[in-house]
Amino acid sequence: MPTITILHTNDFHNHLSETQAVRLKDRREALGESGLLLDAGDAISSGNIAYKPGGEPILDLMSDAGYDAMTVGNREFHFSHAGFRAKVSRARFPILCANVRAARSNGSETKLPVVPYIQRIVGGARVTVFGLTVPMITEHMLSRKVSSYVFDDPLKTADSLVPKLRKNCDLLICLSHIGLARDQEMAERIPGIDLIIGGHTHAVLETGETVGDTFIVQAGWWGRYLGTITARMGEGRPAFTAMIESL
């Protein structure tokens, strides 16, 4: 069975230099079809109200580096269709979020600029990656009246989605921007997730941690670190090792 290598980052907050992007590109290209490069959100610098109509240049750097996917962080979200679309528009890779949905407005639904998950063949194994993020606007908030989108609880979303995804993959990854405590809770409550790559709380898990049958990693903040996970596939659950290094 194959060995898969996954490179991961999170919470750049616009702190990614051209030199670092080239370094990431070299590492990603060296992996070829046996690896992935993933980000767990908050790559950009914009806040929750203002946004750049022309998009975020850091997503050009990440695209050039060869990112395979990232999840929506709270920084990438905007309550308007134009804002949300602009914030992620320069990404030439999938942006994931399974727990956001369009709110009905004037009898129609606004199209989502994200997808819930991706499926890839990596090193001969079937890999599925789904995204979750911290709920920014929910059905119980007054702000939902002006928002094009609402969020469902991420753990409830995972509880519904994981059994469906688990049937058709060898490695199931959650790309999460809900914070370490909720990642740990998800691992305890929801069986079937092999790996959680987390963000939002800027934790540095140097060798990762195991909760139940799920391996959890997170790689700090501001582009200081690059995480590397080795997944050794077998007849049972994958065996993981992880490390953190300076980026």
mmCIF file of C-alpha atoms in Angstrom:
data_model
loop_
_atom_site.group_PDB
_atom_site.id
_atom_site.type_symbol
_atom_site.label_atom_id
_atom_site.label_comp_id
_atom_site.label_asym_id
_atom_site.label_seq_id
_atom_site.Cartn_x
_atom_site.Cartn_y
_atom_site.Cartn_z
ATOM 1 C CA MET A 1 0.000 0.000 0.000
ATOM 2 C CA PRO A 2 1.203 3.552 -0.695
ATOM 3 C CA THR A 3 2.780 6.148 1.540
ATOM 4 C CA ILE A 4 1.252 9.610 1.165
ATOM 5 C CA THR A 5 2.926 12.864 2.205
ATOM 6 C CA ILE A 6 0.779 15.875 3.084
ATOM 7 C CA LEU A 7 2.234 19.354 3.500
ATOM 8 C CA HIS A 8 0.048 21.769 5.459
ATOM 9 C CA THR A 9 -0.159 25.394 6.595
ATOM 10 C CA ASN A 10 -2.729 27.595 8.311
ATOM 11 C CA ASP A 11 -3.418 31.165 9.394
ATOM 12 C CA PHE A 12 -1.012 33.003 7.089
ATOM 13 C CA HIS A 13 -2.904 36.274 7.651
ATOM 14 C CA ASN A 14 -1.168 37.526 4.507
ATOM 15 C CA HIS A 15 2.310 36.606 5.807
ATOM 16 C CA LEU A 16 3.635 34.567 2.883
ATOM 17 C CA SER A 17 6.684 35.843 1.032
ATOM 18 C CA GLU A 18 7.631 35.063 -2.549
ATOM 19 C CA THR A 19 10.654 33.147 -1.239
ATOM 20 C CA GLN A 20 8.448 30.993 0.966
ATOM 21 C CA ALA A 21 6.029 30.405 -1.917
ATOM 22 C CA VAL A 22 8.888 29.172 -4.116
ATOM 23 C CA ARG A 23 10.014 26.882 -1.304
ATOM 24 C CA LEU A 24 6.498 25.453 -1.048
ATOM 25 C CA LYS A 25 6.328 24.997 -4.812
ATOM 26 C CA ASP A 26 9.584 23.040 -4.831
ATOM 27 C CA ARG A 27 8.372 20.810 -1.997
ATOM 28 C CA ARG A 28 5.007 20.213 -3.640
ATOM 29 C CA GLU A 29 6.511 19.406 -7.036
ATOM 30 C CA ALA A 30 8.917 16.928 -5.436
ATOM 31 C CA LEU A 31 5.951 14.945 -4.087
ATOM 32 C CA GLY A 32 4.302 14.582 -7.492
ATOM 33 C CA GLU A 33 1.222 12.371 -7.438
ATOM 34 C CA SER A 34 2.088 10.963 -4.012
ATOM 35 C CA GLY A 35 1.354 14.113 -2.039
ATOM 36 C CA LEU A 36 -0.884 17.065 -1.270
ATOM 37 C CA LEU A 37 -0.396 20.669 -0.161
ATOM 38 C CA LEU A 38 -3.296 21.923 1.985
ATOM 39 C CA ASP A 39 -4.153 25.052 3.980
ATOM 40 C CA ALA A 40 -6.568 25.343 6.908
ATOM 41 C CA GLY A 41 -7.784 28.883 6.358
ATOM 42 C CA ASP A 42 -7.271 32.546 7.260
ATOM 43 C CA ALA A 43 -4.737 32.996 4.487
ATOM 44 C CA ILE A 44 -5.797 36.567 3.701
ATOM 45 C CA SER A 45 -5.627 39.789 5.675
ATOM 46 C CA SER A 46 -9.086 41.282 5.092
ATOM 47 C CA GLY A 47 -11.494 41.628 7.984
ATOM 48 C CA ASN A 48 -15.105 40.574 8.039
ATOM 49 C CA ILE A 49 -16.630 43.809 6.686
ATOM 50 C CA ALA A 50 -14.209 45.341 4.178
ATOM 51 C CA TYR A 51 -12.834 43.436 1.196
ATOM 52 C CA LYS A 52 -10.671 44.078 -1.859
ATOM 53 C CA PRO A 53 -12.844 43.970 -5.019
ATOM 54 C CA GLY A 54 -9.843 42.763 -7.018
ATOM 55 C CA GLY A 55 -9.171 39.860 -4.682
ATOM 56 C CA GLU A 56 -6.259 38.852 -2.467
ATOM 57 C CA PRO A 57 -2.725 38.637 -3.971
ATOM 58 C CA ILE A 58 -1.617 35.973 -1.466
ATOM 59 C CA LEU A 59 -3.925 33.551 -3.235
ATOM 60 C CA ASP A 60 -1.872 34.077 -6.402
ATOM 61 C CA LEU A 61 1.239 33.043 -4.469
ATOM 62 C CA MET A 62 -0.527 30.014 -3.040
ATOM 63 C CA SER A 63 -1.833 29.026 -6.480
ATOM 64 C CA ASP A 64 1.656 29.303 -7.963
ATOM 65 C CA ALA A 65 2.974 27.180 -5.099
ATOM 66 C CA GLY A 66 0.633 24.375 -6.104
ATOM 67 C CA TYR A 67 -1.877 24.214 -3.278
ATOM 68 C CA ASP A 68 -4.393 21.435 -3.802
ATOM 69 C CA ALA A 69 -7.094 22.955 -1.560
ATOM 70 C CA MET A 70 -7.777 25.169 1.432
ATOM 71 C CA THR A 71 -10.727 25.575 3.743
ATOM 72 C CA VAL A 72 -12.542 28.846 4.340
ATOM 73 C CA GLY A 73 -11.325 30.724 7.386
ATOM 74 C CA ASN A 74 -13.298 33.487 9.031
ATOM 75 C CA ARG A 75 -11.076 35.950 7.131
ATOM 76 C CA GLU A 76 -12.123 34.504 3.772
ATOM 77 C CA PHE A 77 -15.837 34.821 4.500
ATOM 78 C CA HIS A 78 -18.025 37.812 3.658
ATOM 79 C CA PHE A 79 -21.769 38.086 4.190
ATOM 80 C CA SER A 80 -22.407 39.422 0.678
ATOM 81 C CA HIS A 81 -22.180 37.370 -2.491
ATOM 82 C CA ALA A 82 -19.887 39.928 -4.131
ATOM 83 C CA GLY A 83 -17.615 40.098 -1.093
ATOM 84 C CA PHE A 84 -17.302 36.349 -0.555
ATOM 85 C CA ARG A 85 -16.647 35.766 -4.232
ATOM 86 C CA ALA A 86 -14.042 38.553 -4.385
ATOM 87 C CA LYS A 87 -12.174 37.305 -1.327
ATOM 88 C CA VAL A 88 -11.545 33.856 -2.831
ATOM 89 C CA SER A 89 -11.538 34.808 -6.520
ATOM 90 C CA ARG A 90 -7.785 34.620 -7.085
ATOM 91 C CA ALA A 91 -7.431 31.056 -5.833
ATOM 92 C CA ARG A 92 -6.738 28.644 -8.696
ATOM 93 C CA PHE A 93 -7.451 25.697 -6.424
ATOM 94 C CA PRO A 94 -10.601 24.512 -4.621
ATOM 95 C CA ILE A 95 -11.831 26.417 -1.566
ATOM 96 C CA LEU A 96 -13.710 24.068 0.763
ATOM 97 C CA CYS A 97 -16.501 24.541 3.282
ATOM 98 C CA ALA A 98 -19.203 21.974 3.946
ATOM 99 C CA ASN A 99 -21.063 23.864 6.677
ATOM 100 C CA VAL A 100 -21.933 27.068 4.800
ATOM 101 C CA ARG A 101 -25.035 27.355 2.662
ATOM 102 C CA ALA A 102 -26.867 29.975 0.700
ATOM 103 C CA ALA A 103 -29.620 31.881 2.440
ATOM 104 C CA ARG A 104 -32.785 32.424 0.476
ATOM 105 C CA SER A 105 -33.268 35.977 -0.695
ATOM 106 C CA ASN A 106 -36.240 37.105 -2.781
ATOM 107 C CA GLY A 107 -37.123 33.504 -3.498
ATOM 108 C CA SER A 108 -33.771 32.591 -5.037
ATOM 109 C CA GLU A 109 -30.538 31.105 -3.747
ATOM 110 C CA THR A 110 -27.116 32.674 -4.021
ATOM 111 C CA LYS A 111 -24.494 30.458 -5.609
ATOM 112 C CA LEU A 112 -21.706 29.341 -3.290
ATOM 113 C CA PRO A 113 -18.120 30.225 -4.261
ATOM 114 C CA VAL A 114 -16.896 27.123 -2.393
ATOM 115 C CA VAL A 115 -17.376 23.347 -2.543
ATOM 116 C CA PRO A 116 -17.888 20.988 0.418
ATOM 117 C CA TYR A 117 -15.170 18.467 -0.459
ATOM 118 C CA ILE A 118 -12.796 17.157 -3.102
ATOM 119 C CA GLN A 119 -11.818 13.616 -4.045
ATOM 120 C CA ARG A 120 -8.384 12.736 -5.431
ATOM 121 C CA ILE A 121 -6.263 9.724 -6.251
ATOM 122 C CA VAL A 122 -2.989 10.249 -4.378
ATOM 123 C CA GLY A 123 -0.256 7.635 -4.600
ATOM 124 C CA GLY A 124 -2.838 5.135 -5.785
ATOM 125 C CA ALA A 125 -5.117 5.712 -2.766
ATOM 126 C CA ARG A 126 -8.560 7.328 -2.782
ATOM 127 C CA VAL A 127 -8.329 10.517 -0.720
ATOM 128 C CA THR A 128 -11.271 12.727 0.230
ATOM 129 C CA VAL A 129 -10.783 16.156 1.823
ATOM 130 C CA PHE A 130 -13.723 18.102 3.252
ATOM 131 C CA GLY A 131 -13.727 21.556 4.821
ATOM 132 C CA LEU A 132 -15.316 23.048 7.929
ATOM 133 C CA THR A 133 -15.125 26.530 9.378
ATOM 134 C CA VAL A 134 -16.249 28.437 12.444
ATOM 135 C CA PRO A 135 -19.855 29.631 12.039
ATOM 136 C CA MET A 136 -19.853 33.345 11.262
ATOM 137 C CA ILE A 137 -23.594 33.865 10.729
ATOM 138 C CA THR A 138 -26.219 31.390 11.901
ATOM 139 C CA GLU A 139 -29.990 31.102 11.724
ATOM 140 C CA HIS A 140 -30.241 32.474 15.277
ATOM 141 C CA MET A 141 -28.443 35.769 14.536
ATOM 142 C CA LEU A 142 -30.165 38.960 13.430
ATOM 143 C CA SER A 143 -27.344 39.453 10.907
ATOM 144 C CA ARG A 144 -28.770 36.568 8.871
ATOM 145 C CA LYS A 145 -31.360 39.045 7.515
ATOM 146 C CA VAL A 146 -28.670 40.864 5.531
ATOM 147 C CA SER A 147 -26.429 37.885 4.763
ATOM 148 C CA SER A 148 -26.359 35.890 1.545
ATOM 149 C CA TYR A 149 -25.089 32.910 3.545
ATOM 150 C CA VAL A 150 -25.604 31.094 6.844
ATOM 151 C CA PHE A 151 -23.504 28.479 8.602
ATOM 152 C CA ASP A 152 -24.566 25.204 10.150
ATOM 153 C CA ASP A 153 -22.850 23.795 13.212
ATOM 154 C CA PRO A 154 -19.611 22.209 11.943
ATOM 155 C CA LEU A 155 -19.853 19.094 14.106
ATOM 156 C CA LYS A 156 -23.435 18.433 13.074
ATOM 157 C CA THR A 157 -22.354 18.836 9.456
ATOM 158 C CA ALA A 158 -19.483 16.407 9.950
ATOM 159 C CA ASP A 159 -21.736 13.902 11.696
ATOM 160 C CA SER A 160 -24.009 13.854 8.648
ATOM 161 C CA LEU A 161 -21.304 14.003 5.975
ATOM 162 C CA VAL A 162 -18.583 11.663 7.246
ATOM 163 C CA PRO A 163 -20.503 8.357 6.899
ATOM 164 C CA LYS A 164 -21.291 9.204 3.261
ATOM 165 C CA LEU A 165 -17.715 10.148 2.392
ATOM 166 C CA ARG A 166 -16.158 7.272 4.328
ATOM 167 C CA LYS A 167 -17.691 4.685 2.001
ATOM 168 C CA ASN A 168 -15.710 5.806 -1.021
ATOM 169 C CA CYS A 169 -12.218 6.632 0.228
ATOM 170 C CA ASP A 170 -9.117 5.111 1.781
ATOM 171 C CA LEU A 171 -8.082 8.309 3.567
ATOM 172 C CA LEU A 172 -10.588 10.848 4.906
ATOM 173 C CA ILE A 173 -9.198 14.280 5.802
ATOM 174 C CA CYS A 174 -11.010 17.157 7.480
ATOM 175 C CA LEU A 175 -9.496 20.536 6.673
ATOM 176 C CA SER A 176 -10.754 22.499 9.653
ATOM 177 C CA HIS A 177 -10.878 26.126 10.760
ATOM 178 C CA ILE A 178 -12.871 25.599 13.948
ATOM 179 C CA GLY A 179 -10.038 25.565 16.506
ATOM 180 C CA LEU A 180 -8.168 22.855 18.365
ATOM 181 C CA ALA A 181 -10.731 22.259 21.143
ATOM 182 C CA ARG A 182 -13.532 21.636 18.644
ATOM 183 C CA ASP A 183 -11.231 19.491 16.502
ATOM 184 C CA GLN A 184 -10.598 17.328 19.560
ATOM 185 C CA GLU A 185 -14.320 17.197 20.287
ATOM 186 C CA MET A 186 -15.042 16.202 16.699
ATOM 187 C CA ALA A 187 -12.467 13.421 16.862
ATOM 188 C CA GLU A 188 -14.054 12.089 20.069
ATOM 189 C CA ARG A 189 -17.652 12.274 18.862
ATOM 190 C CA ILE A 190 -17.500 11.424 15.159
ATOM 191 C CA PRO A 191 -15.813 8.196 14.067
ATOM 192 C CA GLY A 192 -14.437 7.742 10.587
ATOM 193 C CA ILE A 193 -12.201 10.800 10.155
ATOM 194 C CA ASP A 194 -8.598 9.690 9.707
ATOM 195 C CA LEU A 195 -6.903 13.083 9.851
ATOM 196 C CA ILE A 196 -7.860 16.597 10.959
ATOM 197 C CA ILE A 197 -5.654 19.414 9.675
ATOM 198 C CA GLY A 198 -6.639 22.370 11.806
ATOM 199 C CA GLY A 199 -6.341 26.130 12.090
ATOM 200 C CA HIS A 200 -7.894 29.171 13.784
ATOM 201 C CA THR A 201 -6.263 28.769 17.220
ATOM 202 C CA HIS A 202 -2.639 29.064 15.965
ATOM 203 C CA ALA A 203 -1.534 25.950 17.837
ATOM 204 C CA VAL A 204 1.836 24.366 17.114
ATOM 205 C CA LEU A 205 1.460 20.588 17.354
ATOM 206 C CA GLU A 206 5.023 19.540 16.664
ATOM 207 C CA THR A 207 4.319 15.838 16.243
ATOM 208 C CA GLY A 208 0.517 15.905 16.136
ATOM 209 C CA GLU A 209 -1.822 14.204 18.576
ATOM 210 C CA THR A 210 -4.203 11.270 18.442
ATOM 211 C CA VAL A 211 -7.758 11.467 19.770
ATOM 212 C CA GLY A 212 -9.616 8.185 19.427
ATOM 213 C CA ASP A 213 -8.766 6.905 15.951
ATOM 214 C CA THR A 214 -8.171 10.396 14.530
ATOM 215 C CA PHE A 215 -4.832 12.149 14.098
ATOM 216 C CA ILE A 216 -4.845 15.953 14.583
ATOM 217 C CA VAL A 217 -2.263 18.498 13.415
ATOM 218 C CA GLN A 218 -1.926 22.291 13.333
ATOM 219 C CA ALA A 219 1.033 24.420 12.228
ATOM 220 C CA GLY A 220 1.060 27.742 14.040
ATOM 221 C CA TRP A 221 0.487 31.092 12.354
ATOM 222 C CA TRP A 222 1.870 33.805 10.008
ATOM 223 C CA GLY A 223 3.827 31.412 7.792
ATOM 224 C CA ARG A 224 6.328 30.576 10.489
ATOM 225 C CA TYR A 225 5.936 26.836 10.087
ATOM 226 C CA LEU A 226 5.290 24.124 7.542
ATOM 227 C CA GLY A 227 3.776 20.855 8.694
ATOM 228 C CA THR A 228 4.561 17.512 7.086
ATOM 229 C CA ILE A 229 2.446 14.403 7.608
ATOM 230 C CA THR A 230 3.377 10.934 6.414
ATOM 231 C CA ALA A 231 0.424 8.563 6.064
ATOM 232 C CA ARG A 232 1.328 4.917 5.688
ATOM 233 C CA MET A 233 -1.632 3.189 4.166
ATOM 234 C CA GLY A 234 -2.490 -0.402 5.049
ATOM 235 C CA GLU A 235 -5.419 -2.774 5.342
ATOM 236 C CA GLY A 236 -6.675 -0.988 8.466
ATOM 237 C CA ARG A 237 -6.534 2.689 9.412
ATOM 238 C CA PRO A 238 -3.558 4.725 8.154
ATOM 239 C CA ALA A 239 -0.511 5.140 10.394
ATOM 240 C CA PHE A 240 0.607 8.769 10.756
ATOM 241 C CA THR A 241 3.788 10.566 11.665
ATOM 242 C CA ALA A 242 4.108 14.354 11.702
ATOM 243 C CA MET A 243 6.685 17.088 12.071
ATOM 244 C CA ILE A 244 6.858 20.881 12.047
ATOM 245 C CA GLU A 245 9.692 22.884 10.496
ATOM 246 C CA SER A 246 10.409 26.544 9.854
ATOM 247 C CA LEU A 247 9.039 27.811 6.569
#
